[in-house]
XYZ file of C-alpha atoms in Angstrom:
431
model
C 0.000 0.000 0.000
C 2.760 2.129 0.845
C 4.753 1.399 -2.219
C 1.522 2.406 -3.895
C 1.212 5.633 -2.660
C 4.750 6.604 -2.680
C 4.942 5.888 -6.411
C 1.890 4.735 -8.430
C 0.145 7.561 -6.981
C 3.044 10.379 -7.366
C 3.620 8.912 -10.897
C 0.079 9.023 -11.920
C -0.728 12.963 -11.011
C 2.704 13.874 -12.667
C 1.537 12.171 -15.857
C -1.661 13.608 -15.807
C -0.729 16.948 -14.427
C 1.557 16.963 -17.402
C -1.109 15.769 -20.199
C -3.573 18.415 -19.432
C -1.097 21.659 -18.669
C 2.591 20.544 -20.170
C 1.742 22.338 -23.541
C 1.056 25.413 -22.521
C 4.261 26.713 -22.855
C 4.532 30.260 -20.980
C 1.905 31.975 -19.212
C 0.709 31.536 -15.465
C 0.560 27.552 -15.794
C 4.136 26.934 -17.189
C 5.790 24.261 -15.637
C 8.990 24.456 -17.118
C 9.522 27.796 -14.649
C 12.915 28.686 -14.244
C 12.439 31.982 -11.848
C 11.054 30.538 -8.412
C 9.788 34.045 -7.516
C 7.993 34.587 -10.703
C 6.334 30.472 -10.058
C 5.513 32.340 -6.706
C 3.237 34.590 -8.293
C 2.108 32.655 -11.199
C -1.135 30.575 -11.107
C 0.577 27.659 -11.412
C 1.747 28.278 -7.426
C -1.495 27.925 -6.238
C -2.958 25.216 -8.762
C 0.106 23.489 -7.328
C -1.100 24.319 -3.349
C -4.381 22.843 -4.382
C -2.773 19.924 -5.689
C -1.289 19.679 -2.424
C -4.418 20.290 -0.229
C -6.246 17.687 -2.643
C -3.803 14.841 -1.887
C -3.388 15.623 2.233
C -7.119 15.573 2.464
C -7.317 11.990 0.361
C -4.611 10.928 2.510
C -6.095 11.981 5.811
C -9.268 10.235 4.482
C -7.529 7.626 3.907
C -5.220 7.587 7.268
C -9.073 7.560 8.646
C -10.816 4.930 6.927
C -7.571 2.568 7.549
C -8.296 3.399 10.855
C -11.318 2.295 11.059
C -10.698 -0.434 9.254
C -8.345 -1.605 11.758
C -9.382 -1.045 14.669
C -12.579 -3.117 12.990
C -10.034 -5.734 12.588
C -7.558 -6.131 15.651
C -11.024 -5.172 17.942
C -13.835 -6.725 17.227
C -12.097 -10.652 18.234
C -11.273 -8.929 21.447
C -15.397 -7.819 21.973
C -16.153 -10.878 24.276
C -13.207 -10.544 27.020
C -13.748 -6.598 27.369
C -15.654 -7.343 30.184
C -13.571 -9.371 31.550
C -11.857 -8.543 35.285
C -8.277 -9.151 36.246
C -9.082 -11.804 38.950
C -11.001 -13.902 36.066
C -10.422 -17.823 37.072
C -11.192 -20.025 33.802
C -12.767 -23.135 35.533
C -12.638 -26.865 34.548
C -14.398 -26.186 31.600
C -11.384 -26.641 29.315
C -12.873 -27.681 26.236
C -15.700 -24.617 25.699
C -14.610 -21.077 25.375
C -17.078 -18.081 26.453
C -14.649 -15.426 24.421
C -15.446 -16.802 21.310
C -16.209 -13.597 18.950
C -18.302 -13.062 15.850
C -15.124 -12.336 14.022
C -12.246 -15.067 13.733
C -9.463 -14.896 15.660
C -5.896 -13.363 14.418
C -2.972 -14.861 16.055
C -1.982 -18.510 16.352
C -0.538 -19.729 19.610
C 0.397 -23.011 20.638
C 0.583 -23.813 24.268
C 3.237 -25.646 26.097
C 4.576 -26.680 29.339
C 7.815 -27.067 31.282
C 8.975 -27.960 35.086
C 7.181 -24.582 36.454
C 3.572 -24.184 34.390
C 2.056 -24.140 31.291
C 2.875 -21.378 29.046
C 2.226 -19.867 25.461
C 4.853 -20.488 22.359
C 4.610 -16.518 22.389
C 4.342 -14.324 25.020
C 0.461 -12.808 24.873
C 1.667 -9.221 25.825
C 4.191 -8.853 22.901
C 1.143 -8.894 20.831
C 0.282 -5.782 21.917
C 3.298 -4.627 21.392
C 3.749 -5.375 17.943
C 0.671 -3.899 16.903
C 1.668 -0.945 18.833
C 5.019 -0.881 16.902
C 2.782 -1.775 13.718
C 0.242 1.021 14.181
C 2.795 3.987 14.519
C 5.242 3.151 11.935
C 2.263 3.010 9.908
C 1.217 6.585 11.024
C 4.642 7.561 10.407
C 5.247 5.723 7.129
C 2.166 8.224 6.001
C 4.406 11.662 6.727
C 7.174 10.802 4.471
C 5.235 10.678 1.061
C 6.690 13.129 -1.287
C 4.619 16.324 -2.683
C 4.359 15.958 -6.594
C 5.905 19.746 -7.012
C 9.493 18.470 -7.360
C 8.709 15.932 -9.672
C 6.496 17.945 -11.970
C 8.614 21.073 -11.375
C 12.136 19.893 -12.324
C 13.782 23.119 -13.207
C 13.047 25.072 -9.460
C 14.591 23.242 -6.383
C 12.405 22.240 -3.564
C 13.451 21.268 0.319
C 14.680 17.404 -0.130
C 11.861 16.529 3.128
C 9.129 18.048 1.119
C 6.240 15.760 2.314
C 2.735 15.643 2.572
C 0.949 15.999 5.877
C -0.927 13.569 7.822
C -2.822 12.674 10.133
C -0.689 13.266 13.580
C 0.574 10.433 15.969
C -1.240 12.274 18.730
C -4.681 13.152 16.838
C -7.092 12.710 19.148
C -8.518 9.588 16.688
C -5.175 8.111 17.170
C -4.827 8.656 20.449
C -8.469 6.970 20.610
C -7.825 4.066 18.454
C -4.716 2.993 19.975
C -5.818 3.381 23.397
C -9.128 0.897 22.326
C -6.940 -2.158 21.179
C -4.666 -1.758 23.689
C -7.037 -1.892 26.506
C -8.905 -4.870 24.080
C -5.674 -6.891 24.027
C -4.711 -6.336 27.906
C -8.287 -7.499 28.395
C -7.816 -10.205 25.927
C -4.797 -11.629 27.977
C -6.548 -12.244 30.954
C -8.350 -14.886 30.177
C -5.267 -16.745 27.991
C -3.090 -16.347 30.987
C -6.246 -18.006 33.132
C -6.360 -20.783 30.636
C -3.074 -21.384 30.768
C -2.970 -21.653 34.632
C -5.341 -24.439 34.424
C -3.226 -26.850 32.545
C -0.672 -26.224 36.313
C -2.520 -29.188 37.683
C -0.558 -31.488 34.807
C 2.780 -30.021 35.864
C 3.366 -33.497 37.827
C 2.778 -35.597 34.988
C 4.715 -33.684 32.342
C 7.822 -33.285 34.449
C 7.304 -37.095 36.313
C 9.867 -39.253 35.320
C 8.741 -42.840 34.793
C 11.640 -44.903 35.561
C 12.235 -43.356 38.826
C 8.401 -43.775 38.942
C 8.514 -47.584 38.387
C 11.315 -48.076 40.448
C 9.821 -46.541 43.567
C 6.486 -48.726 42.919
C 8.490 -52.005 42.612
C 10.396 -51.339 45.943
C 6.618 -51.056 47.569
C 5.840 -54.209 46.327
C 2.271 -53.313 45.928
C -0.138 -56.489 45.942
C -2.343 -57.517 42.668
C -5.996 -55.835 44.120
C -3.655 -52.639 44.598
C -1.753 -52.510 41.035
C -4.830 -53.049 39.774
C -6.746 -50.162 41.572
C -3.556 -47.982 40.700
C -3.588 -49.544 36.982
C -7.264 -48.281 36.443
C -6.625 -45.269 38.089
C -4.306 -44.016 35.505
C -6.516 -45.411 32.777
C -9.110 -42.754 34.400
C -6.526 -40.265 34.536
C -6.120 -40.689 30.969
C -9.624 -40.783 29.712
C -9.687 -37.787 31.857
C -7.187 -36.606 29.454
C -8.736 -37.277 26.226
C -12.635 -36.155 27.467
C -11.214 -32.615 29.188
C -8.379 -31.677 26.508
C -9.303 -29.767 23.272
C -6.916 -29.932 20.314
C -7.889 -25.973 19.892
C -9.409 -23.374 21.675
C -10.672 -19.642 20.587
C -9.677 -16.996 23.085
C -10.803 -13.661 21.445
C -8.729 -12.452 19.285
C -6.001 -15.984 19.781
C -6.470 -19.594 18.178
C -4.836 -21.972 20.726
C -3.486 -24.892 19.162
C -3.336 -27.594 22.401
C -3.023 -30.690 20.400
C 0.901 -30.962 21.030
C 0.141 -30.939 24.913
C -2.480 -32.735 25.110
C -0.742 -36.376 23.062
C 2.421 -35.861 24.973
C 0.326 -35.787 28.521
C -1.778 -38.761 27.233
C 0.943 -41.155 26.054
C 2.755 -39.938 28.671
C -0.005 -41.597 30.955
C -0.394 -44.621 28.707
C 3.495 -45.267 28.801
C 2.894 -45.599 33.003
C 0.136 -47.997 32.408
C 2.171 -50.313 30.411
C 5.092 -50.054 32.188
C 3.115 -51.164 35.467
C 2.029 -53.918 33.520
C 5.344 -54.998 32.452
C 6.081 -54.794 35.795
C 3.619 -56.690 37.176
C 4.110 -59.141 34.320
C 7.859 -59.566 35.040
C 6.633 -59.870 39.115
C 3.984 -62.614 38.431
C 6.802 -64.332 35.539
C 8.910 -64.654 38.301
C 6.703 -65.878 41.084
C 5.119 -68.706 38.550
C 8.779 -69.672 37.525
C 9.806 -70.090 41.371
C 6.122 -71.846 41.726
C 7.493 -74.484 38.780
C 10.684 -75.199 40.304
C 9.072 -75.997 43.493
C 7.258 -78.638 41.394
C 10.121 -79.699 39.682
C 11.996 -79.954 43.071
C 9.148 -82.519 44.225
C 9.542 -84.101 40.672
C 13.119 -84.780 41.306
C 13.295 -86.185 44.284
C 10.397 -88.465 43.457
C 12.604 -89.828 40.964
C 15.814 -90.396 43.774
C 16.574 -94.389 43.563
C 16.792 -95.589 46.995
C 20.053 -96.858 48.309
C 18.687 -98.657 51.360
C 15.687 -100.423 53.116
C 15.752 -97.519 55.272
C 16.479 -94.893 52.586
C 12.702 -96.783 51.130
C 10.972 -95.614 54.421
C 12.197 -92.034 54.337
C 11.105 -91.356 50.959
C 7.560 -93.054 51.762
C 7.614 -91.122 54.907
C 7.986 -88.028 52.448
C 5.755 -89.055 49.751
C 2.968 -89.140 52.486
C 3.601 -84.910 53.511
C 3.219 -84.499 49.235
C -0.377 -83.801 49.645
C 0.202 -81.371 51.585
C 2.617 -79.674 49.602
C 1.210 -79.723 46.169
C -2.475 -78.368 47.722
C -0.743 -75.426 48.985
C 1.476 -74.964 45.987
C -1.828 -75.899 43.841
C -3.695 -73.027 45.991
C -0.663 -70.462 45.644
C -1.105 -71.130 41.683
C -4.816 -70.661 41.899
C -4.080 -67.346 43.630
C -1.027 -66.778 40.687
C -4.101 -67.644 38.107
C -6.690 -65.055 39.974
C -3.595 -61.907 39.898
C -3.177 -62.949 36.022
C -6.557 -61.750 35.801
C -5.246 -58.282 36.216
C -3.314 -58.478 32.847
C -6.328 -60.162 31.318
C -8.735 -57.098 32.650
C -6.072 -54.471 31.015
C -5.721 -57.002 27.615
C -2.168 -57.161 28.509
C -0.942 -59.666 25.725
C 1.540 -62.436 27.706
C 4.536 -63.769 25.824
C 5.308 -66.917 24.652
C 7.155 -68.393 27.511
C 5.169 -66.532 30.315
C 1.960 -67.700 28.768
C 3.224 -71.184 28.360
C 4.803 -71.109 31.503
C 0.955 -70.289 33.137
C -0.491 -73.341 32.029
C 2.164 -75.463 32.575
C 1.879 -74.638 36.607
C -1.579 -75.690 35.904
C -0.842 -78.932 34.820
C 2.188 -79.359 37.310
C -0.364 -81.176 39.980
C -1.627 -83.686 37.810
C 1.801 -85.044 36.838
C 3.202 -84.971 40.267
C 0.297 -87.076 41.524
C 0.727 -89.466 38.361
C 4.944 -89.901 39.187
C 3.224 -90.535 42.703
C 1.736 -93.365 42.027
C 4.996 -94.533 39.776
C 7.161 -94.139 42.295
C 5.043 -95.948 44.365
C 5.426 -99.009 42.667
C 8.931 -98.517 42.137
C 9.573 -98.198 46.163
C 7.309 -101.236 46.273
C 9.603 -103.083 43.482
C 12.487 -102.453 44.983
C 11.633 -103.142 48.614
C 10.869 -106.655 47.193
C 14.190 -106.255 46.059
C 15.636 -105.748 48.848
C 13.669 -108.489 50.820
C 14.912 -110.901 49.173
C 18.463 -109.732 49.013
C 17.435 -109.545 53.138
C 16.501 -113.174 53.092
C 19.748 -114.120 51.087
C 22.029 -112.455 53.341
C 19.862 -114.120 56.167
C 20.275 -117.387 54.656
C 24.539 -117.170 53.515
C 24.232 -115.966 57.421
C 22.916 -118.746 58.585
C 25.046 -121.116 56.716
C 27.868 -119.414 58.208
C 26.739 -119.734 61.334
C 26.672 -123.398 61.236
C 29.931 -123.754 59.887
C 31.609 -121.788 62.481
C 29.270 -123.770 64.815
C 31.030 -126.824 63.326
C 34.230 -125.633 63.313
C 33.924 -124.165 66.899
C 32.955 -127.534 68.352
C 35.884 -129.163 66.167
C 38.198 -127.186 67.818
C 36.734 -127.590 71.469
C 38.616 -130.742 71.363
C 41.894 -129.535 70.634
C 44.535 -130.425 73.102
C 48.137 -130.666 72.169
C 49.789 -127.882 73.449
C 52.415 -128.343 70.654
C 50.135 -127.643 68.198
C 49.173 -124.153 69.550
C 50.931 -121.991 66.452
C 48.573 -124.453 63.819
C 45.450 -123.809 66.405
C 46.344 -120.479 66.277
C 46.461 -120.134 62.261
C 43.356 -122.412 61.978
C 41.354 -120.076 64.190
C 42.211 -116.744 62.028
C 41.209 -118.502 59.119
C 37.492 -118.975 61.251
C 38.045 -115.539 62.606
């Protein structure tokens, strides 16, 4: 616009200025003038001062109608929040704005967040500011367009700052208009920095960090019914999240783009819900593998080969306390079973080996009770065994018995005292 008016405009009344008078040649409208007293007299002087008058009024008319215009523009978004007082608290109504004017809004802001509060990607008062800025260098931009006298009048020299007159930075319609959209944008402010403060109460979650999180919550060593209450607390939180949370607000005269904010705080809450549940996955992996190994500890030592008679009636003495032991273990799996439920309430999808791992500890009963009842008949097997290597050794006693008895009574009858060194030999062989 400005380039307009500093040249289109100039160029345009030179050309016609010089279609309709250039020919004249001399009399009281020549502007090839050389004398600058006798162009002070001349007509041409004050054809020239009309000129002048002409374009300062079109200007100031135009100065005023921009005016209008913008103060139309950068005032009418702001309408809703002039009522607005400085101790305005938005509420928890963050998805439905009451500033939202008949005309749309002008400036894009994006709102963010760090370690002390939510905050705009722009400061809301430098708006203000720039328009401030804006407004008078306008003003001032319209005091340094050129008269057309030294252009048309090329042989008399004219002041080099030879400008037009405007309308004044401190008109009293200047004064007014500025003072309106300031006031509209300090008003406007109030309830962006209110919205803002809102988004404070998510200060925890955005600066929370999870693996300090997790690692606290393992070291409490929470049990299932409680990880589960937290579990579906967060899920709340985060449904919270998505219900309360716009993508974009209108604030008067500012289009607030939250979208950024509001995915980071809700994956944010969604990566704490699955890391709990890797947790408590990894927690009840571990408790079903130590469950299995106390099965497999029973397993083995149902499959120990005795070594003795007596070694027989130890392990029976054992196998009778099994009972026992595999209806607790059975009931600690049940209970294992009932805290998997807490995966299968979130859809937590198991692995391969954890899942296989489950129903194996299921099954674990069943096979101890059938290697039981095979180790049963093996203890029964081999104490048959060893009866009758019993009765052998009883019998190959026996038989020894007599012939010592024999050999005893043989020698009761020794008497040669000469003979005492072959006694003696004969007796170590018995012996």
């Amino acid at each position: 616009a400005f380039k307009q008016l500093k040249n289109n405009w100039l160029e345009t009344l030179v050309f016609n200025i010089r279609m309709c008078i250039g020919d004249l040649g001399k009399g009281w409208f020549d502007i090839n003038e050389k004398n600058f007293k006798i162009y002070e007299t001349s007509k041409l002087n004050r054809f020239m001062e009309l000129v002048k008058y002409r374009m300062q009024y079109t200007l100031r008319l135009l100065v005023e109608n921009t005016l209008q215009v913008f103060i139309s523009l950068v005032e009418t978004p702001c309408w809703p929040c002039l009522s607005v007082e400085d101790d305005f608290v938005w509420g928890e109504d963050l998805l439905n704005s009451p500033f939202m004017g008949q005309a749309a809004p002008l400036f894009s802001l994006q709102l963010r967040m760090d370690e002390s509060g939510a905050f705009y990607s722009t400061t809301p008062e430098s708006f203000a500011e720039v328009l401030l800025k804006l407004f008078d260098e306008a003003l001032t931009q319209t005091h340094q367009i050129r008269q057309v006298h030294p252009l048309l009048l090329s042989n008399l020299r004219f002041p080099p700052d030879l400008c037009l007159s405007s309308v004044g930075l401190l008109a009293e319609e200047v004064c007014n208009v500025r003072n309106r959209f300031l006031l509209a944008y300090e008003k406007a402010c109030i309830p962006l920095r209110a919205y803002a403060k809102e988004f404070d109460v998510h200060v925890n979650l955005y600066s929370l960090i999870i693996s300090d999180y997790i690692k606290n919550y393992e070291i409490d060593s929470k049990t299932a019914a409680e990880v589960k209450e937290d579990i579906s607390l967060h899920h709340r939180l985060k449904r919270s999240l998505e219900e309360t949370l716009p993508n974009l607000i209108f604030i008067g005269p500012f289009y607030v783009q939250i979208d950024h904010l509001r995915v980071f705080l809700i994956n944010k809450r969604q990566e704490i819900i699955n890391k709990l549940l890797d947790l408590f996955s990894a927690r009840m992996k571990q408790s079903i593998e130590d469950l299995l190994q106390e099965y497999k500890n029973v397993m083995v030592k149902l499959a120990v080969k005795p070594e003795s008679i007596e070694h027989i009636f130890e392990i029976r003495d054992w196998m009778e306390t099994i009972p026992m032991s595999v209806k607790s273990l059975e009931e600690t799996c049940k209970r294992y079973l009932l805290e998997y439920d807490v995966l299968d309430h979130f859809w937590y999808a198991l692995g391969n080996e954890d899942f296989e791992n489950k129903w194996e500890a299921i099954g674990w009963p069943l096979r101890i009770y059938q290697q039981v009842d095979v180790a049963d008949k093996f203890l029964k097997e081999e104490e048959e065994r060893y009866y009758k290597l019993q009765l052998n050794d009883e019998f190959t006693l026996n038989d020894r018995i007599d012939t010592l008895t024999t050999q005893v009574v043989s020698m009761s009858g020794y008497r040669d005292v000469s003979k005492t060194h072959e006694y003696t030999q004969e007796i170590r062989k018995v012996w």
